[in-house]
mmCIF file of C-alpha atoms in Angstrom:
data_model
loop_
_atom_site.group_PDB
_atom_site.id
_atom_site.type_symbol
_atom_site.label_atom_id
_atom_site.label_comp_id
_atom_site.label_asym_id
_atom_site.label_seq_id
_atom_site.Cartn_x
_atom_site.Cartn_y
_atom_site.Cartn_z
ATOM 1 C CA UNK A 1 0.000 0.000 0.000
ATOM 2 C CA UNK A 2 2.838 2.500 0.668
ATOM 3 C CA UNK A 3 4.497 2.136 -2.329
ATOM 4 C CA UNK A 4 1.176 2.687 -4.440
ATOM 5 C CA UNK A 5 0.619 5.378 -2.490
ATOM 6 C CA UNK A 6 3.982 6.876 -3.428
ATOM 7 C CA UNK A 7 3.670 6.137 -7.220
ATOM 8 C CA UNK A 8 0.223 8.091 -6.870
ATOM 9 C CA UNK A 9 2.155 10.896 -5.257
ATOM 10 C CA UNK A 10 4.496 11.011 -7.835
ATOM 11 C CA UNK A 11 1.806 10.655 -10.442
ATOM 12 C CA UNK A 12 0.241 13.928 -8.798
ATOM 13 C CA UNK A 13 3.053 15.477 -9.092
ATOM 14 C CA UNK A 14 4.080 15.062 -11.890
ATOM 15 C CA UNK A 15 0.135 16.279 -13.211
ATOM 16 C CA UNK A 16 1.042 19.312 -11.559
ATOM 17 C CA UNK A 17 4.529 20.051 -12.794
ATOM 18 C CA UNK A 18 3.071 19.096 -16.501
ATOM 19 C CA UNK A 19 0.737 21.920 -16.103
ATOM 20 C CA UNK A 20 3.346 24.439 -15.247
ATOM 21 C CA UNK A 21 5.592 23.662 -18.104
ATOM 22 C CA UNK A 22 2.386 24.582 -20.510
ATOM 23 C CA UNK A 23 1.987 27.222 -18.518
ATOM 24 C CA UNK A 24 5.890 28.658 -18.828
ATOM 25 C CA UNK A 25 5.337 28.129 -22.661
ATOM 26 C CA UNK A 26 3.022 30.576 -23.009
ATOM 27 C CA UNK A 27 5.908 33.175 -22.299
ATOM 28 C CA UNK A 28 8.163 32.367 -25.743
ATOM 29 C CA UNK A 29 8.970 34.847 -27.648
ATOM 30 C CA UNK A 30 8.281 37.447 -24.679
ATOM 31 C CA UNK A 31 11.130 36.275 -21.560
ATOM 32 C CA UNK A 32 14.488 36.164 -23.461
ATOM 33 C CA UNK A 33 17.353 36.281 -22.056
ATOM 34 C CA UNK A 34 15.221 35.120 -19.667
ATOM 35 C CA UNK A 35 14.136 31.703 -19.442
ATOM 36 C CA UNK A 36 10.793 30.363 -19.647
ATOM 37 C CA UNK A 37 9.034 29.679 -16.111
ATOM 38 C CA UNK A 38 5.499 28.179 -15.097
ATOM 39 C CA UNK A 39 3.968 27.943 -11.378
ATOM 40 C CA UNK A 40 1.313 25.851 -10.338
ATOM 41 C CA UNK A 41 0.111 26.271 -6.578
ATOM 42 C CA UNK A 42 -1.724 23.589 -5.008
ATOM 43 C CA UNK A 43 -3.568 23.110 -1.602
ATOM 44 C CA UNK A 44 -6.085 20.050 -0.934
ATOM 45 C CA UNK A 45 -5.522 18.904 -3.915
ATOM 46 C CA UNK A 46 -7.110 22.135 -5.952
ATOM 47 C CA UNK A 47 -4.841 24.412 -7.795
ATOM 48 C CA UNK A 48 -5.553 27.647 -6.355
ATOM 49 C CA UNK A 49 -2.738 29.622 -8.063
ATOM 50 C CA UNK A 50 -0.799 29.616 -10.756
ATOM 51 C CA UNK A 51 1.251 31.887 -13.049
ATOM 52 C CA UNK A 52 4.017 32.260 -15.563
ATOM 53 C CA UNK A 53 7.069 34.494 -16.452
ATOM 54 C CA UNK A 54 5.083 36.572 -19.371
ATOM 55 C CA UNK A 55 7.610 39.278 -20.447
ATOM 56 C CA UNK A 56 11.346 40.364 -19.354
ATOM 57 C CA UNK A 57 11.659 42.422 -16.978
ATOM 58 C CA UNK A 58 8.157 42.251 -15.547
ATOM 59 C CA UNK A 59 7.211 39.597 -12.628
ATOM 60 C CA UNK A 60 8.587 36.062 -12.376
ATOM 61 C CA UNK A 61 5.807 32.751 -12.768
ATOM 62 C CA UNK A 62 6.177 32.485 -8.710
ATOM 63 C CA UNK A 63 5.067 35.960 -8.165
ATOM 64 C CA UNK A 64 2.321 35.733 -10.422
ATOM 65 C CA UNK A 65 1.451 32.781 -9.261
ATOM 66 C CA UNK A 66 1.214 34.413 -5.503
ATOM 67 C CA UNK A 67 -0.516 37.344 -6.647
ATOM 68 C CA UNK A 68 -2.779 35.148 -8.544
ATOM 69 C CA UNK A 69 -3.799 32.769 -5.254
ATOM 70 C CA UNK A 70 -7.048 32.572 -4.411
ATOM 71 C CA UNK A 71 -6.504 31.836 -0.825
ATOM 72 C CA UNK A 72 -3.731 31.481 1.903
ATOM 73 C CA UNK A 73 -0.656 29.579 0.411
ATOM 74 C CA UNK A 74 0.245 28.804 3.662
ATOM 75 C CA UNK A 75 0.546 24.371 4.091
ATOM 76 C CA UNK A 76 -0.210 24.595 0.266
ATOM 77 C CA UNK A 77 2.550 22.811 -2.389
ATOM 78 C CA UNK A 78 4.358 24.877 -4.591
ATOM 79 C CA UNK A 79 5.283 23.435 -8.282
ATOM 80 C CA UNK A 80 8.010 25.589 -10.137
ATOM 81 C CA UNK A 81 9.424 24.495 -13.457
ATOM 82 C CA UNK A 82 12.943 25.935 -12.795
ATOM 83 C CA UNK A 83 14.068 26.857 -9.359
ATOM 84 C CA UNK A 84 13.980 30.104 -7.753
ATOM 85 C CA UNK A 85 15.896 32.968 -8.401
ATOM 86 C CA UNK A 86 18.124 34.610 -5.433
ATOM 87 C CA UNK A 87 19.796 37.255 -6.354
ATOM 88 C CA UNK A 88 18.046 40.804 -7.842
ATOM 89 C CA UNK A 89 18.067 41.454 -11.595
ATOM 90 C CA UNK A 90 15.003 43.164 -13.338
ATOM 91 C CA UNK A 91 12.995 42.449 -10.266
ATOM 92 C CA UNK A 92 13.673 41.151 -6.379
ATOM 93 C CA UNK A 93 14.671 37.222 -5.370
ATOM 94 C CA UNK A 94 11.696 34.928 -5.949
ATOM 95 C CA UNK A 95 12.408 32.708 -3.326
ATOM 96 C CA UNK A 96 12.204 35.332 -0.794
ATOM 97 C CA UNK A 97 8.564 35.276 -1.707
ATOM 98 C CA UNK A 98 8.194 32.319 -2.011
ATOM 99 C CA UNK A 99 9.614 31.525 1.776
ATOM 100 C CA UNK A 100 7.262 34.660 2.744
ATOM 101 C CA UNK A 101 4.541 32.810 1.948
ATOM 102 C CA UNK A 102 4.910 29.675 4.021
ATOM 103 C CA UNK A 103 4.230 26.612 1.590
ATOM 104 C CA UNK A 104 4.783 23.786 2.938
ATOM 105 C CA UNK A 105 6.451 21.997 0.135
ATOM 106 C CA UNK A 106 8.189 23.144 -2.985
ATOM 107 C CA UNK A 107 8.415 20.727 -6.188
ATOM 108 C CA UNK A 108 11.129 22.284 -8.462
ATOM 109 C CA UNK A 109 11.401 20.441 -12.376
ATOM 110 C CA UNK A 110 15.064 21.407 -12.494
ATOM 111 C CA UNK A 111 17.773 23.464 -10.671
ATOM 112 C CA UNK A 112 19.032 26.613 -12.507
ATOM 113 C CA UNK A 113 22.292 26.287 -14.485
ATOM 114 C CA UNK A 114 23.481 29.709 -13.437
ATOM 115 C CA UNK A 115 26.110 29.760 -11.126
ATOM 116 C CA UNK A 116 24.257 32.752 -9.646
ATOM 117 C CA UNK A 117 21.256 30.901 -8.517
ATOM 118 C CA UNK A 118 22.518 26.796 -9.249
ATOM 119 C CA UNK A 119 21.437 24.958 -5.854
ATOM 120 C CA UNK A 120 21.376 28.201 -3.754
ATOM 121 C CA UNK A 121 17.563 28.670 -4.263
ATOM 122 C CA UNK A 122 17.078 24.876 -3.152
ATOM 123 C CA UNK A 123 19.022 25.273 -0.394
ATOM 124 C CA UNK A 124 17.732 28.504 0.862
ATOM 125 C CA UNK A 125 14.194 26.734 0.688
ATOM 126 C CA UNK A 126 15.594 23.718 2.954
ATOM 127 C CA UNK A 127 17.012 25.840 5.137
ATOM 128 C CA UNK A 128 13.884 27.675 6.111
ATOM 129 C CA UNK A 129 12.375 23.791 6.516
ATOM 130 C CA UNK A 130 10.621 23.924 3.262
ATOM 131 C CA UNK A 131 10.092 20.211 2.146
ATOM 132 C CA UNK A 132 11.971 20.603 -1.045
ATOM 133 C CA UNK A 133 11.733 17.888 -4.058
ATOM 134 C CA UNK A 134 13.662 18.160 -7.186
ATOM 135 C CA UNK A 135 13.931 16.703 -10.900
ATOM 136 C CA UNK A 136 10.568 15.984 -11.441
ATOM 137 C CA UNK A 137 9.834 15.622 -14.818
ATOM 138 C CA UNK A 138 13.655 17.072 -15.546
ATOM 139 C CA UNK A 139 14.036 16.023 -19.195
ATOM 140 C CA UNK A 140 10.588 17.987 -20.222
ATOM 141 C CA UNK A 141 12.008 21.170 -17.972
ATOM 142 C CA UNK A 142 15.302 21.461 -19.429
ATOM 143 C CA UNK A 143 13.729 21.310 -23.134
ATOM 144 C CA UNK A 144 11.538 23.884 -22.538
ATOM 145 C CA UNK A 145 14.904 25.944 -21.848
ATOM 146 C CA UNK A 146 17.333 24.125 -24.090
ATOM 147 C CA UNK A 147 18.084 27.821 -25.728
ATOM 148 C CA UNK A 148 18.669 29.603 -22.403
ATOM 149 C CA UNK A 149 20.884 25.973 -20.984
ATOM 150 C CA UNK A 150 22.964 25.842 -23.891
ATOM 151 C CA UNK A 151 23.524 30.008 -23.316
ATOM 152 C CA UNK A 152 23.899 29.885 -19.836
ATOM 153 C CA UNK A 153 26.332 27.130 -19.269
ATOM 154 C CA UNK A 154 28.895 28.150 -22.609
ATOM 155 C CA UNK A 155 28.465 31.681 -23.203
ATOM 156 C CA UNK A 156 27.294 30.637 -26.847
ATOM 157 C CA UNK A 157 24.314 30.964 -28.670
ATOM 158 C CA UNK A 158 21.982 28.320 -28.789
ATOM 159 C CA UNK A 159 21.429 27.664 -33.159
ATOM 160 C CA UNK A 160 18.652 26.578 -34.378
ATOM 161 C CA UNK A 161 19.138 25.840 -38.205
ATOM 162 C CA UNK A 162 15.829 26.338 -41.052
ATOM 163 C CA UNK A 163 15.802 25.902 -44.693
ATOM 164 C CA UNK A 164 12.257 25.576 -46.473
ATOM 165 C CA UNK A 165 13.209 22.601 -49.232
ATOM 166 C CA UNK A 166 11.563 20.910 -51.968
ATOM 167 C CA UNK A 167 10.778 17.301 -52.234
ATOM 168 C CA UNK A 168 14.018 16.491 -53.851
ATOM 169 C CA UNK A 169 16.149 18.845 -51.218
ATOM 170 C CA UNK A 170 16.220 22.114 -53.347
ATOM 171 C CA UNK A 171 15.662 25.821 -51.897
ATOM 172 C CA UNK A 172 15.656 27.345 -55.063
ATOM 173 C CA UNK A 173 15.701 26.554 -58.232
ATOM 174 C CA UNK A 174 18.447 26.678 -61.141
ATOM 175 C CA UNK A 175 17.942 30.660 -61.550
ATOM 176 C CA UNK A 176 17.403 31.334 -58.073
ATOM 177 C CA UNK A 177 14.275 31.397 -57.885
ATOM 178 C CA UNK A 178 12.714 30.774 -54.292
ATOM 179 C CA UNK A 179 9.392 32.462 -53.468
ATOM 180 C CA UNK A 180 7.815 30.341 -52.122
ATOM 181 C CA UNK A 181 8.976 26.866 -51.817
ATOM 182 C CA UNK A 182 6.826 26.057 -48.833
ATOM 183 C CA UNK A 183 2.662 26.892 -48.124
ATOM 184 C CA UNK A 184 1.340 29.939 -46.329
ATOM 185 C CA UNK A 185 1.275 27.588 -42.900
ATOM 186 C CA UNK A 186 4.885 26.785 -42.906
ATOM 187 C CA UNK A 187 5.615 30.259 -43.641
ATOM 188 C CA UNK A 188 3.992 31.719 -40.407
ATOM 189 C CA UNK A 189 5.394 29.044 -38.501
ATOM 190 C CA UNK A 190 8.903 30.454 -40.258
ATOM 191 C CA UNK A 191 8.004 33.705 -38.495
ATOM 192 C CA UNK A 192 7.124 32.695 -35.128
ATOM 193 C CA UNK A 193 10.618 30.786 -35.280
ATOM 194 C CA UNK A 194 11.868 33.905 -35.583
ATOM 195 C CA UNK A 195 10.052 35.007 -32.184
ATOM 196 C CA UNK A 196 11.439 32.276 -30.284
ATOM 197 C CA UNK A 197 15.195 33.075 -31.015
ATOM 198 C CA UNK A 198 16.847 36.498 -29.847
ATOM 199 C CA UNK A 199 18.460 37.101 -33.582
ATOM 200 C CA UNK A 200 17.781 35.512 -37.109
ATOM 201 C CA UNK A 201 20.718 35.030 -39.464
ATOM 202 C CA UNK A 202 21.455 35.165 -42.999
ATOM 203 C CA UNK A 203 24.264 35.346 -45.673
ATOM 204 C CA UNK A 204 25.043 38.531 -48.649
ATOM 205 C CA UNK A 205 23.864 36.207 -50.928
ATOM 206 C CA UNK A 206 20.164 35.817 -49.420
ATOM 207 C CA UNK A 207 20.266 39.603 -48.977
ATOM 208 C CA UNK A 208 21.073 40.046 -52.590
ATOM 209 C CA UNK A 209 18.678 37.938 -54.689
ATOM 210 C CA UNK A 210 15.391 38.349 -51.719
ATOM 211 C CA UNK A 211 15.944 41.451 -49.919
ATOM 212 C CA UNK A 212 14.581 39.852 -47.151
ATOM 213 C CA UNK A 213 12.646 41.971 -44.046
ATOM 214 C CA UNK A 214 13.247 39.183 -41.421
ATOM 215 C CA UNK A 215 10.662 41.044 -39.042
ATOM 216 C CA UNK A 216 7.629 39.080 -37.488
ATOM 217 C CA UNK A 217 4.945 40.320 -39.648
ATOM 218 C CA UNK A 218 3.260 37.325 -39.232
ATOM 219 C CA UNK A 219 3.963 35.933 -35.919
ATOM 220 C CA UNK A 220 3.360 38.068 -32.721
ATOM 221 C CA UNK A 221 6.760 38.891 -30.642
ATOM 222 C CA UNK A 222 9.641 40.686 -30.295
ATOM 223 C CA UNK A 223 11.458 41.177 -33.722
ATOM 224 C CA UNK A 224 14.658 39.454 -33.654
ATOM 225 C CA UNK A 225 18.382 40.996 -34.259
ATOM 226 C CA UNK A 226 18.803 40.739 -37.869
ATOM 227 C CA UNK A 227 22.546 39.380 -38.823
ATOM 228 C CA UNK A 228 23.947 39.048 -41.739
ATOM 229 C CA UNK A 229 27.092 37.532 -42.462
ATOM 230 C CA UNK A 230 28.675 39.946 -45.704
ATOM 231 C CA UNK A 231 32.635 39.343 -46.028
ATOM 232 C CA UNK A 232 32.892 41.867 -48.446
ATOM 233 C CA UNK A 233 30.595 44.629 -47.191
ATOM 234 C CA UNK A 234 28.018 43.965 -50.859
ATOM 235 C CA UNK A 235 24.638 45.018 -49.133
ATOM 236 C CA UNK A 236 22.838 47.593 -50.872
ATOM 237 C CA UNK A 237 22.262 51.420 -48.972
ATOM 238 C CA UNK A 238 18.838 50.580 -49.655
ATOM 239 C CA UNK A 239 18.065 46.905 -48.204
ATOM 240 C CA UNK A 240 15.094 46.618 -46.161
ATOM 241 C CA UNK A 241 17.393 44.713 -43.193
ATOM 242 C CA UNK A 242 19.148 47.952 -42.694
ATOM 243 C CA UNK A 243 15.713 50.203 -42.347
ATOM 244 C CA UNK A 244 13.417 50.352 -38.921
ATOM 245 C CA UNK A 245 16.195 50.048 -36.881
ATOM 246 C CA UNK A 246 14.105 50.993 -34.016
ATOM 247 C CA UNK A 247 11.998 48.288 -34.309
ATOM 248 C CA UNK A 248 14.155 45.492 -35.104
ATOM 249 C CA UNK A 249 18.268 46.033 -35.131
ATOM 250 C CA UNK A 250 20.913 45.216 -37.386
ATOM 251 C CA UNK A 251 24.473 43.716 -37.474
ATOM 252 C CA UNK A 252 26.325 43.574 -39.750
ATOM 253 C CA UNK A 253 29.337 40.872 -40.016
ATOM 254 C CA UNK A 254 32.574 41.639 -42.443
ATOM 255 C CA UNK A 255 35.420 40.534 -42.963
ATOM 256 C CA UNK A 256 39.231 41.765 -44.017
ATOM 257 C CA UNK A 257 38.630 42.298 -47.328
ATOM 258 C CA UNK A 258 35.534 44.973 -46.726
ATOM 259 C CA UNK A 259 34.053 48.075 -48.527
ATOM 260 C CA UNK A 260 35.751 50.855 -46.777
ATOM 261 C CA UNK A 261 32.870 53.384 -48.308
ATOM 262 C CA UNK A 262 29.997 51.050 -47.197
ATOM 263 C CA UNK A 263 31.932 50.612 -44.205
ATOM 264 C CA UNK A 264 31.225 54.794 -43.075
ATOM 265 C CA UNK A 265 27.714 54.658 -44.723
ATOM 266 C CA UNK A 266 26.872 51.665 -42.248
ATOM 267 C CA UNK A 267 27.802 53.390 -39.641
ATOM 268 C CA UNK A 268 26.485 56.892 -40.344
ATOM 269 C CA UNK A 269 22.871 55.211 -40.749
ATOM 270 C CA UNK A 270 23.024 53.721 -36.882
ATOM 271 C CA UNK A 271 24.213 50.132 -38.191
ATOM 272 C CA UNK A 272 26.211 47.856 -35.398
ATOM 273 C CA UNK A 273 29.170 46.379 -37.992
ATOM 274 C CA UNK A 274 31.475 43.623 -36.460
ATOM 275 C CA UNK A 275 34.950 42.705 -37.871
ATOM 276 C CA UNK A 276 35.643 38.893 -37.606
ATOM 277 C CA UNK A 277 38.867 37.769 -39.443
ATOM 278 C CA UNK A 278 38.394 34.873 -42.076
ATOM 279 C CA UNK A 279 39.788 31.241 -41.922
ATOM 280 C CA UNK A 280 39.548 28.204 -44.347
ATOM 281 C CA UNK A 281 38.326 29.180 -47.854
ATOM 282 C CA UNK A 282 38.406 33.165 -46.902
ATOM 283 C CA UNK A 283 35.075 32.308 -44.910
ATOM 284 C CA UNK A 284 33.899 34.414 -41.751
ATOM 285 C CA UNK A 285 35.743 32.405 -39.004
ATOM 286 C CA UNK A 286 31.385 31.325 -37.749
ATOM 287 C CA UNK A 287 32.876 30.005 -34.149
ATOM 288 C CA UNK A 288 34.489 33.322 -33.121
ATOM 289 C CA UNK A 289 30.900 35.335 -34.674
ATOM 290 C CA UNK A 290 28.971 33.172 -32.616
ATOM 291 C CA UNK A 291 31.164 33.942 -29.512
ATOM 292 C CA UNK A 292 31.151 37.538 -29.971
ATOM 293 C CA UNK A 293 27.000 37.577 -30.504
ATOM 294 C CA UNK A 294 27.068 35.878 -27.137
ATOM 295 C CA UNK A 295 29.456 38.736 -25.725
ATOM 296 C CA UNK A 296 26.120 40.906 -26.704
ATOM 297 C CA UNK A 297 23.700 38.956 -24.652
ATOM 298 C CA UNK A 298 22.517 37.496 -28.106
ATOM 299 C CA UNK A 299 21.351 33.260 -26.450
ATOM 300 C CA UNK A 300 19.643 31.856 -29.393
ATOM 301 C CA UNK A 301 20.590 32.937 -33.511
ATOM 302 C CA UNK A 302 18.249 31.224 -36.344
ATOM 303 C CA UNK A 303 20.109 30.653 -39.515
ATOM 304 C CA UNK A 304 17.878 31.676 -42.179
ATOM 305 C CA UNK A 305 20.206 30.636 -45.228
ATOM 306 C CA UNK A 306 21.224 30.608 -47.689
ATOM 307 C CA UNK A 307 22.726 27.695 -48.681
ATOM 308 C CA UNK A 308 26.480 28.849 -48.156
ATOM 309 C CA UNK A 309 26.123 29.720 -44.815
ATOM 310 C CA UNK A 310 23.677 26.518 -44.096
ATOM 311 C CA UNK A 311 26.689 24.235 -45.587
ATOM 312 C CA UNK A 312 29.205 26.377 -43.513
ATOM 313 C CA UNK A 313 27.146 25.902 -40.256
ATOM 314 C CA UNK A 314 26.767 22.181 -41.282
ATOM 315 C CA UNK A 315 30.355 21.382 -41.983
ATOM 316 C CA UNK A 316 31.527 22.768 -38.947
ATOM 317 C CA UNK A 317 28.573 21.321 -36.595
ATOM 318 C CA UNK A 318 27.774 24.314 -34.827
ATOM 319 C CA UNK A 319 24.105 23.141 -35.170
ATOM 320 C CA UNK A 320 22.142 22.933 -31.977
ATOM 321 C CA UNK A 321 18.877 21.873 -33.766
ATOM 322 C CA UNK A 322 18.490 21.274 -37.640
ATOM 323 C CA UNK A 323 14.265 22.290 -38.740
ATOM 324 C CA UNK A 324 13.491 21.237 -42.692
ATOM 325 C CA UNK A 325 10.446 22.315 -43.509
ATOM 326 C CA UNK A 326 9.701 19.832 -46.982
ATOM 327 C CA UNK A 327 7.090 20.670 -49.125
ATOM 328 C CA UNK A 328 5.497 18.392 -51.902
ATOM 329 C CA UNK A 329 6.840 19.785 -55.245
ATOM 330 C CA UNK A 330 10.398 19.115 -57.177
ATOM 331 C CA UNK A 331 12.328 21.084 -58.896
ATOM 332 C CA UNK A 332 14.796 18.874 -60.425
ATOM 333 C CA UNK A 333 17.844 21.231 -61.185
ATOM 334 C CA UNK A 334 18.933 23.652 -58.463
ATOM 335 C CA UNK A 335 20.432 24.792 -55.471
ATOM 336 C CA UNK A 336 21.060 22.636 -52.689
ATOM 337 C CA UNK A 337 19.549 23.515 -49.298
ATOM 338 C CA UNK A 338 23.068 21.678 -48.058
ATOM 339 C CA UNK A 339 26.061 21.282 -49.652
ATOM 340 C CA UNK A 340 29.566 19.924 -50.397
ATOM 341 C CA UNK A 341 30.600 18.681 -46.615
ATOM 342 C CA UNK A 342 33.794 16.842 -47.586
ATOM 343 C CA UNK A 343 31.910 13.712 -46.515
ATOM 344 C CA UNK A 344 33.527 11.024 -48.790
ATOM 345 C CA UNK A 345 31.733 7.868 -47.576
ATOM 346 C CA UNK A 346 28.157 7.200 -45.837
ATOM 347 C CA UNK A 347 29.307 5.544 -42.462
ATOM 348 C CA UNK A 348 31.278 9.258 -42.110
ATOM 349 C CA UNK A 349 27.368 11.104 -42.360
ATOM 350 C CA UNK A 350 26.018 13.499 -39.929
ATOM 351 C CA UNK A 351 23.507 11.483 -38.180
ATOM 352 C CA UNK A 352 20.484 12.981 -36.585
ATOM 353 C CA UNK A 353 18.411 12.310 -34.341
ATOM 354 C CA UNK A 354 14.467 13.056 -35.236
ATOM 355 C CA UNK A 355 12.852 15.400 -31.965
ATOM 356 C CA UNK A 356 9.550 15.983 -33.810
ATOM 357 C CA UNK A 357 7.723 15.326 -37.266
ATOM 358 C CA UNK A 358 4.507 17.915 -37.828
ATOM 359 C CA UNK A 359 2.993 19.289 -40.689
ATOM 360 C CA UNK A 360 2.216 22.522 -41.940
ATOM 361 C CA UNK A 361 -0.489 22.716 -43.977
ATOM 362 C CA UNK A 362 0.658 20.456 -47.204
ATOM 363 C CA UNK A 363 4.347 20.559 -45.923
ATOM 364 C CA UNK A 364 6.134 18.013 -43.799
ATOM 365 C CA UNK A 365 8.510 19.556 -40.730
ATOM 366 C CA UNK A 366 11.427 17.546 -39.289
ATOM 367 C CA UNK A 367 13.014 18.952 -36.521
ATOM 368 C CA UNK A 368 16.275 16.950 -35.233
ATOM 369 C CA UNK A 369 19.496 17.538 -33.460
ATOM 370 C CA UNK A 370 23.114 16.015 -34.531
ATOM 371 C CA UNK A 371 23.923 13.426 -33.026
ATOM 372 C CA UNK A 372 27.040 13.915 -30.732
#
């Protein structure tokens, strides 16, 4: 009888911690740097608060979770996705509130990888003789962060590769042609990507033959930092990626070899331009750019294309999570979403492993990460 009893407890508890990780979802797009929170209150076995982390800057999921409580929280349990904060940011230590409140039990899904908070919160909770569980459903809780783990624990941003591809692995055809490869569906799920990641990235030669925006005018969100990787400094004055900089920021990446005129234009119209030395092939040196976006506070880039930079990302596995969106036409003749890697024989392949296969209205998504 105990140990049913205990299975059930776990069962409950993990009901409870389920329902704060849809919660902490809700905030995407809104928290980042932040990362995504939920908070489920519970006291004779009714939820009678519960909250979320909705934008940075404003109130963490446990305060609005407090607020939110319909009665005393005193005896109640408290279910957290990531444990509480200690120190003061944006806004003052959750866990002081959290104590204030007098819960007699706090579940936490998984302790905080900053060194700031890691185990401090937990231990602070203890210490005040909290009943304090930990790792419950850990594996869903650190996915639901995987942008802001990956950030926090090696200064680099998390990269989420996206091409749009036809049947037969073409993102254009033989003259270039692109627009559009993939349905209406895919393409507004293309745009709330973009709202999940703090910057969206592209190379000159996407910028050349699209003139891309790379704004979310079809997802709701923060715009992203647009990036765009041009060695040589070929962007037009005119490109629509270097306009409404007040609503969504550019940088600019260049190399040795640069334009020194379009070099003092850039920076007369309010452009950020970054100098990163080339390596192999007189290619942007991609390792030390994604080090020096993560000096800005820049966590999470999505590589937009095109297929140069997708093939450079590729070849050097700096992917964090590879999203083909496949839609059912085929083009024969054209341009590879990936391509030469130097891979000679097919045990030597980049091996994936599939997270998630959806659809989008008629198109097919795969999302995957390398394998390590």
């Amino acid at each position: 009888m105990r140990k049913a009893g205990m299975r059930e407890a776990d069962m409950m508890d993990r009901l409870y911690m389920k329902r704060a990780v849809a919660l902490a979802k809700r905030g995407e797009g809104w928290v980042s740097p932040n990362p995504m929170v939920g908070a489920v209150i519970v006291k004779n076995d009714q939820i009678i608060g519960e909250g979320y982390h909705k934008k940075y800057g404003e109130n963490h999921a446990e305060i609005n979770a407090i607020n939110n409580a319909s009665q005393s929280i005193e005896d109640a349990t408290f279910y957290i996705t990531l444990e509480p904060c200690t120190h003061y940011g944006k806004t003052p230590p959750c866990v002081d509130r959290v104590i204030a409140s007098k819960p007699a039990r706090v579940v936490v899904g998984v302790s905080d990888p900053n060194p700031v908070v890691s185990g401090k919160g937990l231990r602070i909770l203890k210490d005040n003789g909290i009943e304090t569980t930990v790792d419950v459903m850990k594996e869903e809780c650190i996915k639901l962060n995987e942008r802001y783990f990956k950030f926090t624990t090696t200064g680099v941003p998390f990269v989420t590769l996206k091409y749009a591809q036809t049947f037969d692995g073409r993102i254009a055809s033989a003259t270039g042609h692109s627009k559009w490869i993939s349905s209406n569906a895919s393409l507004k799920y293309a745009h709330k990507l973009r709202s999940h990641h703090d910057a969206v990235m592209v190379g000159i030669g996407t910028v050349l033959a699209d003139d891309p925006d790379l704004t979310l005018r079809l997802a709701k969100g923060k715009n992203p930092v647009r990036v765009v990787i041009d060695p040589h400094l070929k962007i037009h004055r005119d490109a629509r990626m270097l306009s409404n900089q007040e609503d969504s920021k550019t940088i600019v990446i260049y190399g040795t070899q640069y334009n020194k005129d379009k070099l003092s234009h850039l920076k007369e119209i309010g452009i950020e331009t970054i100098m990163i030395p080339e390596q192999n092939e007189n290619r942007i040196n991609l390792k030390a750019c994604l080090t020096n976006l993560g000096e800005r506070g820049i966590s999470s880039i999505l590589v937009e294309g095109g297929s140069r930079i997708i093939t450079s990302f590729m070849k050097e596995r700096l992917v964090d999570k590879l999203i083909a969106i496949t839609a059912p036409k085929i083009l024969g003749q054209g341009v590879d979403a990936i391509g030469n890697l130097d891979i000679l024989r097919v045990d030597n392949s980049i091996r994936l492993d599939i997270v998630k296969i959806s659809r989008k209205g008629v198109d097919i998504i795969i999302e995957a990460t390398l394998e390590k």
